PDB file of C-alpha atoms in Angstrom:
ATOM      1  CA  MET A 167    -176.000 -80.059 -40.428  1.00 95.00           C
ATOM      2  CA  ASP A 168    -178.403 -82.178 -42.151  1.00 97.00           C
ATOM      3  CA  VAL A 169    -180.303 -84.151 -39.247  1.00 98.00           C
ATOM      4  CA  VAL A 170    -180.170 -83.739 -35.370  1.00 98.00           C
ATOM      5  CA  VAL A 171    -181.671 -85.762 -32.878  1.00 98.00           C
ATOM      6  CA  ILE A 172    -182.337 -84.953 -29.498  1.00 98.00           C
ATOM      7  CA  GLY A 173    -182.467 -88.278 -27.671  1.00 97.00           C
ATOM      8  CA  SER A 174    -181.724 -90.996 -25.771  1.00 96.00           C
ATOM      9  CA  CYS A 175    -178.657 -93.332 -25.969  1.00 97.00           C
ATOM     10  CA  MET A 176    -178.911 -96.882 -24.487  1.00 95.00           C
ATOM     11  CA  THR A 177    -176.851-100.039 -24.437  1.00 95.00           C
ATOM     12  CA  ASP A 178    -178.277-102.844 -25.299  1.00 90.00           C
ATOM     13  CA  LEU A 179    -178.432-105.992 -23.641  1.00 94.00           C
ATOM     14  CA  ILE A 180    -179.693-108.587 -26.093  1.00 91.00           C
ATOM     15  CA  SER A 181    -180.790-112.293 -24.955  1.00 94.00           C
ATOM     16  CA  TYR A 182    -182.201-114.428 -27.965  1.00 93.00           C
ATOM     17  CA  VAL A 183    -184.048-117.847 -26.867  1.00 95.00           C
ATOM     18  CA  PRO A 184    -186.657-119.787 -28.458  1.00 94.00           C
ATOM     19  CA  THR A 185    -189.606-118.293 -26.974  1.00 95.00           C
ATOM     20  CA  LEU A 186    -190.800-115.593 -24.614  1.00 95.00           C
ATOM     21  CA  PRO A 187    -190.725-116.342 -20.854  1.00 93.00           C
ATOM     22  CA  ARG A 188    -193.546-116.561 -19.450  1.00 93.00           C
ATOM     23  CA  PRO A 189    -194.091-114.539 -15.614  1.00 93.00           C
ATOM     24  CA  GLY A 190    -191.943-116.640 -13.107  1.00 94.00           C
ATOM     25  CA  GLU A 191    -190.126-118.997 -15.756  1.00 94.00           C
ATOM     26  CA  THR A 192    -186.489-119.065 -16.320  1.00 94.00           C
ATOM     27  CA  LEU A 193    -185.158-119.983 -20.070  1.00 92.00           C
ATOM     28  CA  HIS A 194    -182.308-120.910 -21.614  1.00 95.00           C
ATOM     29  CA  GLY A 195    -181.198-118.594 -24.299  1.00 95.00           C
ATOM     30  CA  THR A 196    -179.548-119.844 -27.209  1.00 95.00           C
ATOM     31  CA  SER A 197    -176.954-116.388 -27.556  1.00 94.00           C
ATOM     32  CA  PHE A 198    -176.592-112.836 -25.901  1.00 95.00           C
ATOM     33  CA  LYS A 199    -174.553-109.724 -27.157  1.00 90.00           C
ATOM     34  CA  MET A 200    -174.239-106.498 -26.467  1.00 92.00           C
ATOM     35  CA  GLY A 201    -174.953-103.285 -29.148  1.00 90.00           C
ATOM     36  CA  PHE A 202    -175.524 -99.234 -28.973  1.00 94.00           C
ATOM     37  CA  GLY A 203    -179.418 -98.704 -28.694  1.00 92.00           C
ATOM     38  CA  GLY A 204    -181.701 -96.241 -27.597  1.00 93.00           C
ATOM     39  CA  LYS A 205    -184.683 -94.948 -29.895  1.00 95.00           C
ATOM     40  CA  GLY A 206    -182.585 -91.444 -30.402  1.00 97.00           C
ATOM     41  CA  ALA A 207    -179.262 -92.847 -31.043  1.00 97.00           C
ATOM     42  CA  ASN A 208    -180.701 -95.389 -33.346  1.00 97.00           C
ATOM     43  CA  GLN A 209    -182.116 -93.199 -35.452  1.00 98.00           C
ATOM     44  CA  ALA A 210    -179.103 -90.562 -35.587  1.00 98.00           C
ATOM     45  CA  VAL A 211    -176.979 -93.553 -36.684  1.00 98.00           C
ATOM     46  CA  MET A 212    -179.346 -94.450 -39.088  1.00 98.00           C
ATOM     47  CA  ALA A 213    -179.355 -90.878 -40.498  1.00 98.00           C
ATOM     48  CA  ALA A 214    -175.643 -90.925 -40.708  1.00 98.00           C
ATOM     49  CA  LYS A 215    -175.353 -94.317 -42.047  1.00 97.00           C
ATOM     50  CA  LEU A 216    -177.202 -92.965 -45.510  1.00 97.00           C
ATOM     51  CA  GLY A 217    -174.856 -89.962 -45.293  1.00 96.00           C
ATOM     52  CA  SER A 218    -176.411 -87.666 -43.484  1.00 97.00           C
ATOM     53  CA  LYS A 219    -174.459 -84.652 -41.474  1.00 98.00           C
ATOM     54  CA  THR A 220    -176.015 -85.360 -38.253  1.00 98.00           C
ATOM     55  CA  GLY A 221    -175.623 -84.201 -34.883  1.00 98.00           C
ATOM     56  CA  MET A 222    -176.888 -85.793 -31.523  1.00 98.00           C
ATOM     57  CA  VAL A 223    -178.043 -83.729 -28.635  1.00 98.00           C
ATOM     58  CA  ALA A 224    -177.900 -86.071 -25.561  1.00 98.00           C
ATOM     59  CA  LYS A 225    -176.384 -87.446 -22.168  1.00 98.00           C
ATOM     60  CA  LEU A 226    -174.751 -90.409 -21.719  1.00 98.00           C
ATOM     61  CA  GLY A 227    -173.519 -91.761 -17.888  1.00 97.00           C
ATOM     62  CA  THR A 228    -169.677 -91.931 -16.846  1.00 95.00           C
ATOM     63  CA  ASP A 229    -169.252 -95.293 -16.785  1.00 95.00           C
ATOM     64  CA  SER A 230    -167.937 -97.792 -19.093  1.00 96.00           C
ATOM     65  CA  PHE A 231    -171.319 -97.996 -21.405  1.00 96.00           C
ATOM     66  CA  GLY A 232    -170.758 -93.719 -21.600  1.00 97.00           C
ATOM     67  CA  ASP A 233    -167.436 -94.160 -22.914  1.00 97.00           C
ATOM     68  CA  ASN A 234    -168.038 -96.894 -25.713  1.00 96.00           C
ATOM     69  CA  TYR A 235    -171.438 -95.510 -26.815  1.00 97.00           C
ATOM     70  CA  MET A 236    -168.987 -92.222 -27.309  1.00 97.00           C
ATOM     71  CA  ASN A 237    -166.949 -94.322 -29.725  1.00 97.00           C
ATOM     72  CA  ASN A 238    -169.265 -95.567 -31.403  1.00 96.00           C
ATOM     73  CA  PHE A 239    -170.511 -92.647 -32.224  1.00 97.00           C
ATOM     74  CA  VAL A 240    -167.341 -91.278 -33.689  1.00 96.00           C
ATOM     75  CA  GLU A 241    -167.120 -94.460 -35.381  1.00 96.00           C
ATOM     76  CA  VAL A 242    -170.162 -93.778 -37.649  1.00 96.00           C
ATOM     77  CA  GLY A 243    -169.442 -89.871 -38.355  1.00 97.00           C
ATOM     78  CA  VAL A 244    -172.667 -88.751 -35.541  1.00 98.00           C
ATOM     79  CA  ASP A 245    -171.583 -85.297 -33.960  1.00 98.00           C
ATOM     80  CA  THR A 246    -171.122 -85.303 -30.529  1.00 98.00           C
ATOM     81  CA  THR A 247    -170.050 -82.260 -29.403  1.00 98.00           C
ATOM     82  CA  HIS A 248    -173.852 -81.929 -27.967  1.00 98.00           C
ATOM     83  CA  VAL A 249    -173.385 -85.185 -26.444  1.00 98.00           C
ATOM     84  CA  GLY A 250    -172.672 -84.355 -22.595  1.00 97.00           C
ATOM     85  CA  ARG A 251    -172.239 -87.026 -19.716  1.00 96.00           C
ATOM     86  CA  SER A 252    -173.773 -86.847 -16.364  1.00 94.00           C
ATOM     87  CA  GLU A 253    -172.552 -88.600 -12.953  1.00 91.00           C
ATOM     88  CA  GLY A 254    -174.278 -92.153 -12.711  1.00 89.00           C
ATOM     89  CA  PRO A 255    -174.759 -94.393 -14.928  1.00 96.00           C
ATOM     90  CA  SER A 256    -175.776 -94.595 -18.313  1.00 97.00           C
ATOM     91  CA  GLY A 257    -178.876 -95.462 -19.853  1.00 96.00           C
ATOM     92  CA  VAL A 258    -179.238 -99.785 -20.852  1.00 95.00           C
ATOM     93  CA  ALA A 259    -181.973-101.641 -22.360  1.00 89.00           C
ATOM     94  CA  THR A 260    -182.740-105.289 -21.722  1.00 93.00           C
ATOM     95  CA  ILE A 261    -183.999-107.327 -24.938  1.00 89.00           C
ATOM     96  CA  THR A 262    -185.339-110.475 -25.101  1.00 94.00           C
ATOM     97  CA  VAL A 263    -185.641-111.648 -28.813  1.00 90.00           C
ATOM     98  CA  ASP A 264    -187.914-115.144 -29.628  1.00 93.00           C
ATOM     99  CA  GLY A 265    -187.980-117.253 -32.402  1.00 91.00           C
ATOM    100  CA  ASN A 266    -190.245-115.564 -34.468  1.00 88.00           C
ATOM    101  CA  ALA A 267    -187.982-112.173 -34.431  1.00 84.00           C
ATOM    102  CA  GLU A 268    -190.621-110.622 -32.025  1.00 87.00           C
ATOM    103  CA  ASN A 269    -189.140-108.877 -28.579  1.00 86.00           C
ATOM    104  CA  VAL A 270    -189.846-107.501 -25.335  1.00 89.00           C
ATOM    105  CA  ILE A 271    -187.703-104.419 -23.780  1.00 87.00           C
ATOM    106  CA  VAL A 272    -187.471-102.920 -20.546  1.00 90.00           C
ATOM    107  CA  ILE A 273    -185.437 -99.703 -20.619  1.00 86.00           C
ATOM    108  CA  VAL A 274    -183.785 -98.358 -17.645  1.00 94.00           C
ATOM    109  CA  GLY A 275    -183.199 -94.298 -18.463  1.00 94.00           C
ATOM    110  CA  GLY A 276    -180.253 -93.203 -16.401  1.00 96.00           C
ATOM    111  CA  ALA A 277    -178.167 -90.183 -17.789  1.00 97.00           C
ATOM    112  CA  ASN A 278    -181.143 -89.768 -20.423  1.00 97.00           C
ATOM    113  CA  ASN A 279    -183.738 -88.852 -17.697  1.00 97.00           C
ATOM    114  CA  GLU A 280    -180.355 -85.890 -17.449  1.00 97.00           C
ATOM    115  CA  LEU A 281    -180.995 -83.756 -20.580  1.00 98.00           C
ATOM    116  CA  SER A 282    -182.532 -80.793 -19.722  1.00 97.00           C
ATOM    117  CA  PRO A 283    -183.987 -77.605 -21.492  1.00 98.00           C
ATOM    118  CA  HIS A 284    -180.530 -76.179 -20.485  1.00 97.00           C
ATOM    119  CA  ASP A 285    -178.802 -78.789 -22.663  1.00 98.00           C
ATOM    120  CA  ILE A 286    -180.798 -77.553 -24.970  1.00 98.00           C
ATOM    121  CA  THR A 287    -180.049 -74.015 -25.139  1.00 97.00           C
ATOM    122  CA  SER A 288    -176.702 -74.628 -25.038  1.00 97.00           C
ATOM    123  CA  ALA A 289    -176.784 -76.948 -28.460  1.00 98.00           C
ATOM    124  CA  LYS A 290    -179.122 -73.975 -30.013  1.00 98.00           C
ATOM    125  CA  ASP A 291    -176.722 -73.232 -32.943  1.00 97.00           C
ATOM    126  CA  MET A 292    -176.332 -76.950 -34.235  1.00 98.00           C
ATOM    127  CA  ILE A 293    -180.287 -77.334 -33.098  1.00 98.00           C
ATOM    128  CA  THR A 294    -181.153 -74.508 -35.771  1.00 98.00           C
ATOM    129  CA  SER A 295    -179.045 -75.097 -38.575  1.00 97.00           C
ATOM    130  CA  ALA A 296    -180.653 -78.524 -39.022  1.00 98.00           C
ATOM    131  CA  HIS A 297    -183.028 -79.412 -42.131  1.00 98.00           C
ATOM    132  CA  VAL A 298    -184.893 -81.908 -40.026  1.00 98.00           C
ATOM    133  CA  ALA A 299    -185.170 -82.238 -36.458  1.00 98.00           C
ATOM    134  CA  VAL A 300    -185.866 -85.950 -34.296  1.00 98.00           C
ATOM    135  CA  PHE A 301    -187.909 -86.412 -31.470  1.00 98.00           C
ATOM    136  CA  GLN A 302    -189.200 -89.259 -28.896  1.00 97.00           C
ATOM    137  CA  MET A 303    -190.142 -89.764 -25.742  1.00 96.00           C
ATOM    138  CA  GLU A 304    -187.022 -91.179 -23.593  1.00 95.00           C
ATOM    139  CA  ILE A 305    -185.673 -88.071 -22.699  1.00 97.00           C
ATOM    140  CA  PRO A 306    -187.919 -85.794 -20.043  1.00 97.00           C
ATOM    141  CA  LEU A 307    -190.773 -84.465 -22.018  1.00 97.00           C
ATOM    142  CA  GLU A 308    -190.048 -80.972 -20.758  1.00 98.00           C
ATOM    143  CA  THR A 309    -187.008 -80.921 -22.841  1.00 98.00           C
ATOM    144  CA  ASN A 310    -188.264 -82.283 -26.189  1.00 98.00           C
ATOM    145  CA  LEU A 311    -191.040 -79.195 -25.185  1.00 98.00           C
ATOM    146  CA  CYS A 312    -188.149 -76.323 -24.884  1.00 98.00           C
ATOM    147  CA  ALA A 313    -186.500 -77.952 -28.141  1.00 98.00           C
ATOM    148  CA  LEU A 314    -189.740 -77.746 -30.538  1.00 98.00           C
ATOM    149  CA  LYS A 315    -190.563 -74.359 -29.117  1.00 97.00           C
ATOM    150  CA  LEU A 316    -187.047 -73.608 -29.751  1.00 98.00           C
ATOM    151  CA  ILE A 317    -187.230 -74.511 -33.356  1.00 98.00           C
ATOM    152  CA  LYS A 318    -190.787 -73.229 -34.146  1.00 96.00           C
ATOM    153  CA  GLU A 319    -189.677 -69.841 -32.823  1.00 96.00           C
ATOM    154  CA  THR A 320    -185.943 -69.730 -34.476  1.00 97.00           C
ATOM    155  CA  ASN A 321    -186.560 -71.575 -37.796  1.00 97.00           C
ATOM    156  CA  PRO A 322    -189.658 -72.826 -38.558  1.00 96.00           C
ATOM    157  CA  SER A 323    -188.521 -73.967 -42.036  1.00 97.00           C
ATOM    158  CA  ILE A 324    -186.903 -77.268 -39.796  1.00 98.00           C
ATOM    159  CA  ILE A 325    -188.852 -79.891 -40.595  1.00 98.00           C
ATOM    160  CA  THR A 326    -189.960 -81.950 -37.122  1.00 98.00           C
ATOM    161  CA  ILE A 327    -190.386 -85.602 -37.003  1.00 98.00           C
ATOM    162  CA  PHE A 328    -191.976 -86.299 -33.421  1.00 98.00           C
ATOM    163  CA  ASN A 329    -191.837 -90.278 -32.609  1.00 98.00           C
ATOM    164  CA  ALA A 330    -194.250 -91.155 -29.430  1.00 97.00           C
ATOM    165  CA  ALA A 331    -192.682 -94.231 -28.104  1.00 93.00           C
ATOM    166  CA  PRO A 332    -192.121 -95.269 -26.002  1.00 91.00           C
ATOM    167  CA  ALA A 333    -195.667 -95.333 -25.586  1.00 89.00           C
ATOM    168  CA  VAL A 334    -197.582 -93.028 -23.137  1.00 90.00           C
ATOM    169  CA  ASP A 335    -201.477 -91.698 -22.826  1.00 91.00           C
ATOM    170  CA  SER A 336    -201.336 -88.774 -22.772  1.00 91.00           C
ATOM    171  CA  LEU A 337    -199.303 -85.543 -24.202  1.00 96.00           C
ATOM    172  CA  PRO A 338    -199.742 -81.862 -24.021  1.00 95.00           C
ATOM    173  CA  ASP A 339    -202.569 -80.247 -26.946  1.00 93.00           C
ATOM    174  CA  GLU A 340    -199.597 -77.870 -27.382  1.00 95.00           C
ATOM    175  CA  LEU A 341    -196.936 -80.363 -29.050  1.00 97.00           C
ATOM    176  CA  TYR A 342    -198.573 -81.645 -31.403  1.00 97.00           C
ATOM    177  CA  SER A 343    -198.998 -77.953 -33.190  1.00 96.00           C
ATOM    178  CA  TYR A 344    -195.123 -78.245 -32.848  1.00 97.00           C
ATOM    179  CA  CYS A 345    -194.367 -81.088 -35.055  1.00 98.00           C
ATOM    180  CA  ASP A 346    -194.510 -81.511 -39.031  1.00 98.00           C
ATOM    181  CA  ILE A 347    -194.811 -85.501 -38.332  1.00 98.00           C
ATOM    182  CA  PHE A 348    -196.166 -86.629 -35.986  1.00 98.00           C
ATOM    183  CA  CYS A 349    -195.382 -90.512 -35.443  1.00 98.00           C
ATOM    184  CA  VAL A 350    -196.432 -93.772 -33.710  1.00 97.00           C
ATOM    185  CA  ASN A 351    -196.408 -97.602 -34.028  1.00 96.00           C
ATOM    186  CA  GLU A 352    -200.482 -99.292 -33.511  1.00 95.00           C
ATOM    187  CA  THR A 353    -199.548-100.008 -30.109  1.00 94.00           C
ATOM    188  CA  GLU A 354    -198.116 -96.380 -29.523  1.00 96.00           C
ATOM    189  CA  ALA A 355    -201.273 -95.463 -31.152  1.00 96.00           C
ATOM    190  CA  GLU A 356    -203.657 -97.511 -29.260  1.00 96.00           C
ATOM    191  CA  VAL A 357    -201.940 -95.843 -25.748  1.00 95.00           C
ATOM    192  CA  LEU A 358    -201.775 -92.399 -26.903  1.00 95.00           C
ATOM    193  CA  LEU A 359    -205.188 -92.255 -28.363  1.00 94.00           C
ATOM    194  CA  SER A 360    -207.108 -94.178 -26.012  1.00 90.00           C
ATOM    195  CA  VAL A 361    -208.711 -96.217 -28.898  1.00 88.00           C
ATOM    196  CA  ARG A 362    -209.401-100.141 -28.515  1.00 85.00           C
ATOM    197  CA  GLU A 363    -207.506-101.839 -31.667  1.00 91.00           C
ATOM    198  CA  VAL A 364    -205.251-100.483 -34.511  1.00 94.00           C
ATOM    199  CA  ALA A 365    -204.920-103.537 -36.071  1.00 92.00           C
ATOM    200  CA  THR A 366    -205.939-102.757 -40.154  1.00 94.00           C
ATOM    201  CA  THR A 367    -204.494 -99.922 -42.649  1.00 93.00           C
ATOM    202  CA  ASP A 368    -208.325 -98.949 -42.097  1.00 95.00           C
ATOM    203  CA  ASP A 369    -207.602 -98.532 -38.267  1.00 95.00           C
ATOM    204  CA  GLY A 370    -204.324 -97.202 -38.628  1.00 95.00           C
ATOM    205  CA  LEU A 371    -205.286 -94.228 -41.040  1.00 96.00           C
ATOM    206  CA  LYS A 372    -208.414 -93.165 -38.519  1.00 96.00           C
ATOM    207  CA  ALA A 373    -205.546 -92.865 -35.978  1.00 96.00           C
ATOM    208  CA  ALA A 374    -203.729 -90.920 -38.378  1.00 97.00           C
ATOM    209  CA  GLN A 375    -206.433 -88.702 -38.576  1.00 96.00           C
ATOM    210  CA  ILE A 376    -206.950 -87.838 -35.136  1.00 96.00           C
ATOM    211  CA  LEU A 377    -203.079 -87.168 -34.794  1.00 97.00           C
ATOM    212  CA  ARG A 378    -203.454 -84.742 -37.924  1.00 96.00           C
ATOM    213  CA  GLN A 379    -206.872 -83.148 -36.135  1.00 96.00           C
ATOM    214  CA  LYS A 380    -204.533 -82.540 -33.018  1.00 96.00           C
ATOM    215  CA  GLY A 381    -202.559 -80.149 -34.763  1.00 96.00           C
ATOM    216  CA  SER A 382    -199.883 -81.873 -36.496  1.00 97.00           C
ATOM    217  CA  LYS A 383    -198.974 -81.434 -40.160  1.00 97.00           C
ATOM    218  CA  ILE A 384    -198.513 -85.061 -40.758  1.00 98.00           C
ATOM    219  CA  GLY A 385    -199.871 -88.141 -38.788  1.00 98.00           C
ATOM    220  CA  MET A 386    -198.194 -91.252 -39.359  1.00 98.00           C
ATOM    221  CA  VAL A 387    -199.044 -95.134 -38.110  1.00 98.00           C
ATOM    222  CA  THR A 388    -195.912 -97.236 -38.824  1.00 97.00           C
ATOM    223  CA  MET A 389    -197.700-100.854 -38.901  1.00 94.00           C
ATOM    224  CA  GLY A 390    -194.552-103.377 -39.014  1.00 90.00           C
ATOM    225  CA  ALA A 391    -194.623-105.499 -41.984  1.00 88.00           C
ATOM    226  CA  SER A 392    -197.898-104.044 -43.571  1.00 92.00           C
ATOM    227  CA  GLY A 393    -196.281-100.746 -43.911  1.00 94.00           C
ATOM    228  CA  VAL A 394    -196.880 -97.553 -43.086  1.00 97.00           C
ATOM    229  CA  VAL A 395    -199.681 -95.179 -43.041  1.00 97.00           C
ATOM    230  CA  PHE A 396    -200.273 -91.227 -42.904  1.00 98.00           C
ATOM    231  CA  SER A 397    -202.790 -88.488 -43.284  1.00 97.00           C
ATOM    232  CA  SER A 398    -201.653 -84.953 -44.389  1.00 95.00           C
ATOM    233  CA  GLU A 399    -204.095 -81.897 -45.916  1.00 92.00           C
ATOM    234  CA  THR A 400    -203.588 -83.382 -49.754  1.00 91.00           C
ATOM    235  CA  CYS A 401    -203.381 -86.968 -48.587  1.00 90.00           C
ATOM    236  CA  GLU A 402    -204.432 -89.810 -46.945  1.00 93.00           C
ATOM    237  CA  THR A 403    -202.525 -92.981 -48.175  1.00 94.00           C
ATOM    238  CA  HIS A 404    -201.318 -96.965 -46.943  1.00 96.00           C
ATOM    239  CA  VAL A 405    -197.544 -97.344 -47.682  1.00 95.00           C
ATOM    240  CA  PRO A 406    -196.918-101.204 -48.432  1.00 92.00           C
ATOM    241  CA  CYS A 407    -193.407-102.494 -47.591  1.00 86.00           C
ATOM    242  CA  ARG A 408    -192.089-103.318 -51.082  1.00 75.00           C
ATOM    243  CA  ALA A 409    -191.227-106.726 -50.411  1.00 74.00           C
ATOM    244  CA  THR A 410    -191.781-109.404 -48.104  1.00 80.00           C
ATOM    245  CA  VAL A 411    -188.693-110.235 -46.362  1.00 86.00           C
ATOM    246  CA  LYS A 412    -187.743-113.124 -43.526  1.00 86.00           C
ATOM    247  CA  ALA A 413    -187.252-111.301 -40.056  1.00 86.00           C
ATOM    248  CA  VAL A 414    -184.721-112.176 -37.552  1.00 85.00           C
ATOM    249  CA  ASP A 415    -184.563-109.319 -35.346  1.00 84.00           C
ATOM    250  CA  THR A 416    -187.198-106.348 -35.552  1.00 84.00           C
ATOM    251  CA  THR A 417    -185.336-104.258 -32.830  1.00 82.00           C
ATOM    252  CA  GLY A 418    -184.639-100.853 -33.757  1.00 89.00           C
ATOM    253  CA  ALA A 419    -186.549-101.111 -37.118  1.00 93.00           C
ATOM    254  CA  GLY A 420    -189.081 -98.229 -36.344  1.00 95.00           C
ATOM    255  CA  ASP A 421    -186.238 -96.579 -35.489  1.00 96.00           C
ATOM    256  CA  ALA A 422    -184.385 -97.650 -38.656  1.00 97.00           C
ATOM    257  CA  PHE A 423    -187.877 -96.177 -40.771  1.00 97.00           C
ATOM    258  CA  ILE A 424    -187.553 -92.695 -38.980  1.00 98.00           C
ATOM    259  CA  GLY A 425    -183.672 -92.259 -39.408  1.00 98.00           C
ATOM    260  CA  ALA A 426    -184.094 -93.444 -43.023  1.00 98.00           C
ATOM    261  CA  LEU A 427    -187.149 -90.765 -43.781  1.00 98.00           C
ATOM    262  CA  ALA A 428    -185.185 -88.117 -41.860  1.00 98.00           C
ATOM    263  CA  HIS A 429    -182.515 -88.534 -44.085  1.00 98.00           C
ATOM    264  CA  LEU A 430    -184.371 -88.396 -47.381  1.00 98.00           C
ATOM    265  CA  LEU A 431    -186.317 -85.694 -46.243  1.00 98.00           C
ATOM    266  CA  ALA A 432    -182.954 -83.416 -45.748  1.00 97.00           C
ATOM    267  CA  ALA A 433    -181.128 -84.677 -48.914  1.00 94.00           C
ATOM    268  CA  SER A 434    -179.346 -82.238 -50.937  1.00 90.00           C
ATOM    269  CA  ASP A 435    -178.949 -84.672 -53.856  1.00 91.00           C
ATOM    270  CA  PRO A 436    -181.661 -83.111 -56.658  1.00 92.00           C
ATOM    271  CA  GLN A 437    -182.565 -86.782 -57.515  1.00 92.00           C
ATOM    272  CA  VAL A 438    -184.153 -87.513 -53.887  1.00 93.00           C
ATOM    273  CA  HIS A 439    -185.203 -83.737 -53.475  1.00 91.00           C
ATOM    274  CA  ALA A 440    -187.547 -84.200 -56.145  1.00 92.00           C
ATOM    275  CA  LEU A 441    -189.133 -87.522 -54.716  1.00 95.00           C
ATOM    276  CA  SER A 442    -192.778 -87.429 -53.466  1.00 95.00           C
ATOM    277  CA  PHE A 443    -192.959 -87.412 -49.888  1.00 96.00           C
ATOM    278  CA  LYS A 444    -195.073 -90.573 -49.985  1.00 95.00           C
ATOM    279  CA  LYS A 445    -192.074 -92.379 -52.294  1.00 96.00           C
ATOM    280  CA  LYS A 446    -189.534 -91.212 -49.151  1.00 97.00           C
ATOM    281  CA  VAL A 447    -191.760 -93.179 -47.105  1.00 97.00           C
ATOM    282  CA  GLU A 448    -191.718 -95.782 -49.277  1.00 96.00           C
ATOM    283  CA  ILE A 449    -187.997 -96.186 -49.174  1.00 96.00           C
ATOM    284  CA  ALA A 450    -187.596 -95.386 -45.857  1.00 97.00           C
ATOM    285  CA  CYS A 451    -189.913 -98.500 -45.136  1.00 95.00           C
ATOM    286  CA  SER A 452    -187.921-100.666 -47.665  1.00 94.00           C
ATOM    287  CA  VAL A 453    -184.865 -99.563 -45.355  1.00 95.00           C
ATOM    288  CA  ALA A 454    -186.468-100.477 -42.300  1.00 94.00           C
ATOM    289  CA  SER A 455    -187.131-104.330 -43.714  1.00 93.00           C
ATOM    290  CA  GLU A 456    -184.067-104.893 -44.744  1.00 92.00           C
ATOM    291  CA  SER A 457    -182.823-104.179 -41.030  1.00 93.00           C
ATOM    292  CA  VAL A 458    -185.162-106.854 -39.812  1.00 91.00           C
ATOM    293  CA  THR A 459    -183.219-109.649 -41.731  1.00 90.00           C
ATOM    294  CA  LYS A 460    -179.968-109.109 -39.442  1.00 90.00           C
ATOM    295  CA  LEU A 461    -179.169-109.986 -35.278  1.00 85.00           C
ATOM    296  CA  GLY A 462    -178.617-106.384 -33.495  1.00 83.00           C
ATOM    297  CA  THR A 463    -179.829-103.067 -33.751  1.00 86.00           C
ATOM    298  CA  GLN A 464    -177.521-100.258 -35.168  1.00 92.00           C
ATOM    299  CA  SER A 465    -175.427-102.989 -36.378  1.00 90.00           C
ATOM    300  CA  SER A 466    -178.192-104.269 -38.987  1.00 92.00           C
ATOM    301  CA  TYR A 467    -178.786-100.680 -40.223  1.00 95.00           C
ATOM    302  CA  PRO A 468    -178.013-100.919 -44.332  1.00 93.00           C
ATOM    303  CA  THR A 469    -175.366 -97.989 -45.657  1.00 93.00           C
ATOM    304  CA  THR A 470    -177.678 -97.413 -49.092  1.00 93.00           C
ATOM    305  CA  TYR A 471    -180.963 -97.835 -50.799  1.00 92.00           C
ATOM    306  CA  THR A 472    -182.537 -97.659 -54.126  1.00 89.00           C
ATOM    307  CA  ILE A 473    -184.870 -95.581 -55.256  1.00 86.00           C
ATOM    308  CA  ASN A 474    -186.724 -97.367 -57.716  1.00 75.00           C
TER     309      ASN A 474
END
């Protein structure tokens, strides 16, 4: 297994509007679509679309959303051996996207909240056989911790990527030490680190330094159209996006970045394997940039990328 993702599955209910509604306001939307989302599943699908052998550890409900999601995984080539089903509804995300491609999202976890340490134990062989393992915050924290500990105790050579999203105001100190790459966006950095503002790349670098000081090997902050900043033991740098694109829907762009980075870090192709970490971050940025030029989440993810 190249990449294993321990995380969430959400059915996206997406409304497109000229402007985001104010409190108490009702708007006429311009269009509506349903799609497949959830940060974990998005990241897994992105890695699979780029060619990684990818497995998912997740929970779906026993409803039609769950049935459809299982079929989606099969279609894109994600291993569903450890995608379980629990009584009750699947997770859903209601998403509103405005004319400037900005969005607001409300998630209801549903079956994602049932993913437990027992499920991690059941998936031990898949998890510990991967080259890269990816985590987010749309499943219970105790489940994430269980899987991270399992990896570090069983096969510490696995690269762990922890995407602390959605935003949380605190995490256990021990969690950072289990993370090779700890990644947040600007808003998530502000909430998690209790800093006033992360608006510039210098702000982002300071936040990335704090994340590394907390124990992660690499602290990383995604900065939207400004690219990514990261801090490691040997390098602190800003990686700008390769080109300016016209964004039509930014939903899932951060997940595209994480999934692409996981793919690149797990890749066995000699040309990709030989790339520097900074170069892999640059390519992952370009994949995410391409995803925002199309409507939808997983449906907008590209299947190829260029190295040069």
